[in-house]
Coordinates of C-alpha atoms and ligand atoms in Angstrom, one line a residue:
M466 CA -36.8 -39.5 30.2
I467 CA -40.0 -38.5 28.5
D468 CA -41.9 -41.5 29.9
S469 CA -40.9 -40.6 33.5
E470 CA -41.9 -37.0 32.9
I471 CA -45.3 -38.1 31.5
R472 CA -45.9 -40.0 34.8
E473 CA -44.7 -37.0 36.7
I474 CA -47.5 -34.9 35.0
S475 CA -50.2 -37.4 36.1
R476 CA -48.9 -37.5 39.7
N477 CA -48.9 -33.7 39.8
L478 CA -52.5 -33.6 38.6
G479 CA -53.7 -35.1 41.9
S480 CA -57.5 -35.8 41.6
I481 CA -57.8 -34.4 38.1
S482 CA -58.0 -37.3 35.6
Y483 CA -59.1 -37.7 32.0
E484 CA -59.6 -41.5 32.3
D485 CA -62.3 -42.8 29.9
S486 CA -62.8 -39.3 28.4
T487 CA -62.8 -38.9 24.6
I488 CA -60.6 -36.0 23.6
L489 CA -59.7 -34.2 20.4
I490 CA -56.3 -32.5 20.2
T491 CA -55.8 -30.3 17.2
G492 CA -52.1 -29.9 16.5
G493 CA -51.6 -33.1 18.4
A494 CA -48.4 -33.9 16.5
G495 CA -46.6 -30.7 17.5
F496 CA -44.3 -30.1 20.4
L497 CA -47.0 -29.3 23.0
G498 CA -49.7 -31.4 21.4
S499 CA -47.7 -34.6 21.4
W500 CA -46.9 -34.2 25.1
I501 CA -50.7 -33.8 25.7
C502 CA -51.4 -36.9 23.6
D503 CA -48.8 -38.9 25.5
S504 CA -50.1 -37.8 28.8
L505 CA -53.7 -38.5 28.0
I506 CA -52.9 -42.0 26.7
Q507 CA -51.0 -42.6 30.0
Q508 CA -54.3 -41.6 31.8
N509 CA -56.3 -44.1 29.8
A510 CA -58.3 -41.5 27.7
Q511 CA -59.5 -42.0 24.1
V512 CA -57.3 -39.6 22.0
I513 CA -58.1 -38.3 18.6
C514 CA -55.1 -36.4 17.3
L515 CA -55.7 -34.1 14.3
D516 CA -52.8 -32.5 12.6
N517 CA -51.9 -31.4 9.0
L518 CA -48.2 -32.1 9.8
S519 CA -47.2 -28.5 8.6
S520 CA -45.0 -27.8 11.6
G521 CA -46.0 -30.9 13.6
R522 CA -44.1 -34.1 13.1
L523 CA -45.2 -37.7 12.7
E524 CA -42.2 -38.9 14.7
N525 CA -43.6 -37.1 17.8
I526 CA -46.6 -39.5 17.8
S527 CA -45.4 -42.6 15.8
H528 CA -45.0 -44.6 19.0
L529 CA -48.8 -44.1 19.7
L530 CA -50.1 -45.1 16.2
D531 CA -50.7 -48.7 17.2
N532 CA -52.4 -47.9 20.4
D533 CA -56.1 -48.8 20.5
H534 CA -56.9 -45.6 22.4
F535 CA -55.2 -43.4 19.8
R536 CA -56.5 -42.3 16.4
F537 CA -54.5 -40.0 14.1
I538 CA -56.3 -37.9 11.5
E539 CA -54.2 -36.0 9.0
H540 CA -56.3 -32.9 8.4
D541 CA -56.1 -29.1 8.5
I542 CA -58.5 -27.8 11.1
S543 CA -59.1 -24.6 9.2
I544 CA -61.3 -26.8 7.0
P545 CA -64.4 -28.2 8.7
V546 CA -64.2 -31.8 9.8
D547 CA -66.9 -34.3 10.9
L548 CA -66.2 -36.8 13.6
D549 CA -68.3 -39.8 14.6
E550 CA -67.1 -39.8 18.2
K551 CA -68.9 -37.9 21.0
L552 CA -66.2 -35.7 22.4
D553 CA -65.8 -34.8 26.1
F554 CA -62.9 -32.3 25.6
I555 CA -61.3 -30.4 22.8
F556 CA -57.8 -29.0 23.1
H557 CA -57.3 -26.6 20.1
L558 CA -53.6 -26.1 19.7
A559 CA -53.1 -26.2 15.9
S560 CA -51.0 -23.3 14.8
R561 CA -47.5 -22.6 13.6
A562 CA -45.9 -20.7 16.4
S563 CA -42.3 -19.7 15.5
P564 CA -41.6 -16.0 14.6
F565 CA -39.7 -17.2 11.5
E566 CA -42.9 -18.9 10.3
F567 CA -44.9 -15.6 10.8
E568 CA -43.0 -14.2 7.8
K569 CA -43.2 -17.3 5.7
F570 CA -46.7 -18.6 6.4
P571 CA -49.0 -15.8 7.6
L572 CA -52.1 -17.1 6.0
D573 CA -51.8 -20.6 7.5
I574 CA -51.4 -18.9 10.9
L575 CA -54.4 -16.7 10.4
K576 CA -56.6 -19.5 9.2
S577 CA -55.7 -22.1 11.9
N578 CA -56.5 -19.6 14.7
T579 CA -59.6 -18.1 13.2
Y580 CA -61.3 -20.7 10.9
G581 CA -59.7 -23.4 12.9
T582 CA -61.0 -22.1 16.2
L583 CA -64.4 -21.7 14.7
N584 CA -64.4 -25.3 13.4
S585 CA -63.2 -26.5 16.8
L586 CA -65.9 -24.5 18.6
E587 CA -68.6 -26.1 16.3
L588 CA -67.4 -29.5 17.2
A589 CA -67.5 -28.6 20.9
K590 CA -71.0 -27.2 20.6
R591 CA -72.3 -30.3 18.8
S592 CA -70.8 -32.7 21.4
N593 CA -71.4 -30.4 24.4
A594 CA -67.6 -30.8 25.1
I595 CA -65.4 -28.6 27.2
M596 CA -63.0 -26.7 24.9
L597 CA -59.6 -25.3 25.7
F598 CA -58.2 -22.7 23.3
T599 CA -54.4 -22.3 23.5
S600 CA -54.0 -18.5 23.1
T601 CA -50.8 -16.8 23.8
S602 CA -48.9 -14.1 25.7
E603 CA -48.6 -12.5 22.2
V604 CA -52.1 -11.1 22.6
Y605 CA -50.4 -8.6 24.9
G606 CA -48.0 -7.6 22.1
D607 CA -45.1 -5.4 23.3
A608 CA -46.7 -5.0 26.8
H609 CA -46.6 -1.7 28.7
I610 CA -47.4 -3.6 32.0
V611 CA -44.9 -6.3 32.9
P612 CA -45.4 -8.7 34.7
T613 CA -48.6 -8.9 32.7
P614 CA -52.0 -9.8 34.2
E615 CA -55.0 -11.2 32.2
S616 CA -56.8 -7.8 32.5
Y617 CA -54.1 -6.1 30.3
Q618 CA -55.6 -5.4 26.9
G619 CA -52.5 -5.4 24.8
N620 CA -50.2 -3.3 22.6
V621 CA -50.3 -5.1 19.3
N622 CA -49.3 -3.9 15.8
P623 CA -51.9 -5.5 13.6
V624 CA -50.0 -4.9 10.3
G625 CA -46.5 -5.9 11.6
I626 CA -44.8 -9.2 10.9
R627 CA -46.2 -10.7 14.2
G628 CA -49.7 -9.4 13.4
C629 CA -50.8 -12.6 11.7
Y630 CA -50.2 -14.5 14.9
D631 CA -51.1 -11.9 17.5
E632 CA -54.3 -10.8 15.8
A633 CA -55.4 -14.3 14.8
K634 CA -55.1 -15.4 18.5
R635 CA -57.1 -12.3 19.5
V636 CA -59.8 -13.2 17.0
G637 CA -59.7 -16.8 18.2
E638 CA -60.3 -15.5 21.8
A639 CA -63.2 -13.4 20.5
F640 CA -64.7 -16.4 18.8
C641 CA -64.4 -18.4 22.0
M642 CA -66.2 -15.7 24.0
A643 CA -68.9 -15.5 21.4
Y644 CA -69.6 -19.2 21.8
V645 CA -69.7 -18.8 25.5
R646 CA -72.1 -15.9 25.4
Q647 CA -74.3 -16.9 22.4
F648 CA -74.4 -20.7 22.8
N649 CA -73.5 -21.1 26.5
C650 CA -70.6 -23.4 25.5
D651 CA -68.0 -24.2 28.1
V652 CA -64.8 -22.7 26.6
R653 CA -61.6 -21.8 28.5
I654 CA -58.7 -19.8 27.2
A655 CA -55.1 -20.4 28.2
R656 CA -52.6 -17.6 27.4
I657 CA -49.4 -19.6 27.1
F658 CA -46.1 -17.9 27.7
N659 CA -42.9 -19.2 26.1
T660 CA -42.7 -22.9 26.7
Y661 CA -39.8 -25.3 26.0
G662 CA -38.6 -28.8 26.4
P663 CA -37.8 -32.1 24.7
R664 CA -39.2 -32.5 21.1
M665 CA -39.1 -28.8 20.4
R666 CA -37.8 -28.2 16.9
S667 CA -34.5 -26.5 16.4
D668 CA -34.4 -26.6 12.6
G669 CA -35.1 -24.1 9.9
Y670 CA -38.1 -21.7 10.4
Y671 CA -39.3 -23.8 13.3
G672 CA -36.6 -23.1 15.8
R673 CA -37.4 -21.0 18.8
V674 CA -34.7 -19.4 20.9
I675 CA -33.9 -22.3 23.4
P676 CA -33.6 -25.1 20.9
R677 CA -31.6 -22.9 18.5
F678 CA -29.2 -21.9 21.2
I679 CA -28.8 -25.5 22.4
Q680 CA -28.1 -26.7 18.9
Q681 CA -25.6 -23.8 18.2
A682 CA -23.9 -24.5 21.5
N683 CA -23.7 -28.2 20.9
N684 CA -22.2 -27.7 17.4
G685 CA -19.8 -25.0 18.5
D686 CA -21.5 -22.5 16.2
P687 CA -21.9 -18.9 17.2
I688 CA -24.9 -18.2 19.4
T689 CA -27.0 -15.7 17.5
I690 CA -28.3 -13.0 19.8
F691 CA -30.9 -10.7 18.2
G692 CA -30.6 -7.0 19.1
D693 CA -28.6 -6.3 22.3
G694 CA -30.0 -9.4 24.0
K695 CA -31.5 -7.3 26.8
Q696 CA -35.0 -8.2 25.8
T697 CA -36.5 -10.7 28.3
R698 CA -38.6 -13.8 28.2
S699 CA -40.0 -16.1 31.0
F700 CA -39.6 -19.7 30.0
C701 CA -42.0 -22.4 31.2
Y702 CA -40.9 -26.1 31.2
I703 CA -43.2 -28.4 29.2
T704 CA -44.4 -30.6 32.1
D705 CA -45.5 -27.5 34.0
Q706 CA -47.3 -26.1 31.0
V707 CA -49.1 -29.4 30.3
E708 CA -50.2 -29.7 33.9
G709 CA -51.5 -26.1 33.8
L710 CA -53.5 -26.8 30.7
F711 CA -55.0 -30.0 32.1
R712 CA -56.0 -28.2 35.3
L713 CA -57.6 -25.4 33.3
A714 CA -59.7 -27.8 31.1
G715 CA -60.3 -30.3 34.0
T716 CA -61.4 -28.1 36.8
D717 CA -65.2 -27.5 37.4
N718 CA -66.9 -24.2 36.8
L719 CA -64.4 -22.3 34.7
K720 CA -66.5 -21.5 31.7
G721 CA -65.2 -18.4 29.9
E722 CA -62.1 -18.0 32.1
I723 CA -58.9 -16.7 30.6
V724 CA -55.8 -17.7 32.5
N725 CA -52.0 -17.0 31.9
I726 CA -50.0 -20.2 32.1
G727 CA -46.3 -19.5 32.3
N728 CA -43.3 -19.3 34.6
P729 CA -42.6 -15.9 36.0
E730 CA -38.8 -16.5 36.2
E731 CA -37.8 -13.7 33.8
V732 CA -34.4 -13.7 32.0
T733 CA -32.7 -11.6 29.4
I734 CA -31.7 -13.4 26.2
L735 CA -28.1 -12.7 27.0
Q736 CA -28.4 -14.5 30.4
L737 CA -30.2 -17.4 28.6
A738 CA -27.3 -17.7 26.1
H739 CA -24.8 -17.7 29.0
N740 CA -26.7 -20.4 30.9
I741 CA -26.9 -22.6 27.8
I742 CA -23.2 -22.1 27.1
V743 CA -22.3 -23.1 30.7
E744 CA -24.7 -26.1 30.8
T745 CA -23.5 -27.5 27.5
N746 CA -19.9 -26.8 28.3
S747 CA -19.6 -25.1 25.0
K748 CA -16.9 -22.9 23.5
S749 CA -19.4 -21.1 21.2
P750 CA -18.9 -17.3 20.9
T751 CA -21.9 -15.0 20.9
I752 CA -22.6 -12.9 17.9
F753 CA -25.2 -10.0 17.6
Q754 CA -27.7 -9.9 14.8
E755 CA -30.5 -7.5 13.8
L756 CA -33.5 -7.5 16.1
P757 CA -36.7 -8.5 14.2
P758 CA -39.4 -5.8 14.1
D759 CA -41.9 -5.7 16.9
D760 CA -39.9 -8.2 19.1
P761 CA -41.4 -7.6 22.6
K762 CA -38.9 -6.0 25.0
R763 CA -40.1 -7.8 28.1
R764 CA -42.4 -10.7 28.7
C765 CA -43.4 -12.1 32.1
P766 CA -46.8 -13.4 33.3
V767 CA -48.7 -12.6 36.5
I768 CA -49.9 -16.1 37.5
E769 CA -52.1 -15.3 40.5
K770 CA -55.2 -16.4 38.6
A771 CA -53.7 -19.8 37.8
R772 CA -52.7 -20.1 41.5
D773 CA -56.1 -19.2 42.7
L774 CA -58.4 -21.0 40.2
L775 CA -56.2 -24.0 39.3
E776 CA -54.0 -24.4 42.4
W777 CA -51.1 -24.5 39.9
H778 CA -47.7 -23.1 39.9
P779 CA -44.6 -24.0 37.9
K780 CA -42.3 -26.4 39.6
I781 CA -39.3 -26.7 37.3
S782 CA -36.7 -23.9 37.4
L783 CA -35.1 -22.6 34.2
K784 CA -31.8 -24.3 35.2
D785 CA -33.4 -27.7 35.8
G786 CA -35.6 -27.4 32.6
L787 CA -32.6 -26.4 30.5
R788 CA -30.7 -29.5 31.8
R789 CA -33.5 -31.8 30.9
T790 CA -33.9 -30.2 27.5
I791 CA -30.2 -30.3 26.7
Y792 CA -30.1 -34.0 27.8
S793 CA -32.9 -34.8 25.4
F794 CA -31.1 -33.1 22.5
N795 CA -28.4 -35.7 22.7
D796 CA -29.6 -38.2 20.1
K797 CA -29.1 -41.2 22.4
H798 CA -31.8 -39.9 24.7
K799 CA -34.6 -39.4 22.2
H800 CA -37.2 -42.1 22.2
Ligands
UDP172 N1 -33.8 -14.8 19.6 C1 -32.5 -14.6 19.6 N2 -31.7 -15.4 18.8 C2 -32.3 -16.4 18.1 C3 -33.7 -16.6 18.1 C4 -34.4 -15.8 19.0 O1 -31.9 -13.7 20.2 O2 -31.6 -17.2 17.3 C5 -34.6 -13.9 20.5 C6 -35.8 -13.3 19.8 O3 -35.5 -12.1 19.2 C7 -36.7 -13.0 21.0 C8 -36.4 -14.2 22.0 O4 -35.2 -14.7 21.6 O5 -36.4 -11.8 21.7 C9 -37.4 -15.3 21.9 O6 -37.6 -15.7 20.6 P1 -38.5 -16.9 20.2 O7 -38.3 -17.1 18.7 O8 -38.2 -18.1 21.0 O9 -40.0 -16.5 20.4 P2 -40.8 -15.2 20.9 O10 -40.8 -15.1 22.4 O11 -40.1 -13.9 20.3 O12 -42.2 -15.4 20.3

């Protein structure tokens, strides 16, 4: 299934191709990073995957380790790194991203998005590479304007539990713009909205809402709704997200652009739970648990900018994406 979806990404990219480019992916063993590595290998790029395996997993990239076009470096990007290769592109993704991890590992998160972004920018500057920083819808915090355009400046609690992630990504963005303005580097910023799909972790601190609900439904365990479940999210399927990121890094003349990449199909968490129960044919009940502090009430992107600049729009509906993800959670279908 993943192989055919990787080919689907290349087809959707049309004339954009990374063939023969040398590309560094920080966080390349994570959920999103490993899809990017797979897709770049499929496009005949030279891939350097850097990951400290904190939340990323070797099993996501183990099938690539023998490939001549692929090099894995176990390293934490918040510590400077020297590379022999001349890079054409850098995708800086390295960061823990689950709200449960915000509480447990706030310093890791602050470092990978601040020092890590600075170290990535230095590499980009040295190689004259195009750099894409994966920022987040979290820079908008608990937004007052929803759907949210890139021009919205955010409502973030810097000292709350989510502050380590939200503020670190905001500093990361500020570093990127400083390198654009002071050194004329070609940096682009993607503000990623909730993304899901095969390979997403469901375990422990790492589990985001969709893999958690799928696992609970498959096991017949109660589905844990936080708060009243009326908060919303807009979920983007992984192949759409990867295509959007490739378009943002691979389109000419986008230096210093900031673009929301997400799917504007907004659902409440209650609706999401219902959809997953139906799709998995589960008998799981729903139970209500305390809402974590600062959990945004609504989240939905305006994607006009991505449509105009990147000719991109998401193609996979939540229903289709959930089916694909649920299918992949069945052990038999993992590769
Ligand atoms: N959520 C939930 N039950 C869970 C996990 C998450 O109701 O077991 C809610 C969470 O409170 C949030 C939404 O689902 O409102 C999305 O959570 P996720 O952890 O995926 O990431 P977030 O969008 O909050 O960064």
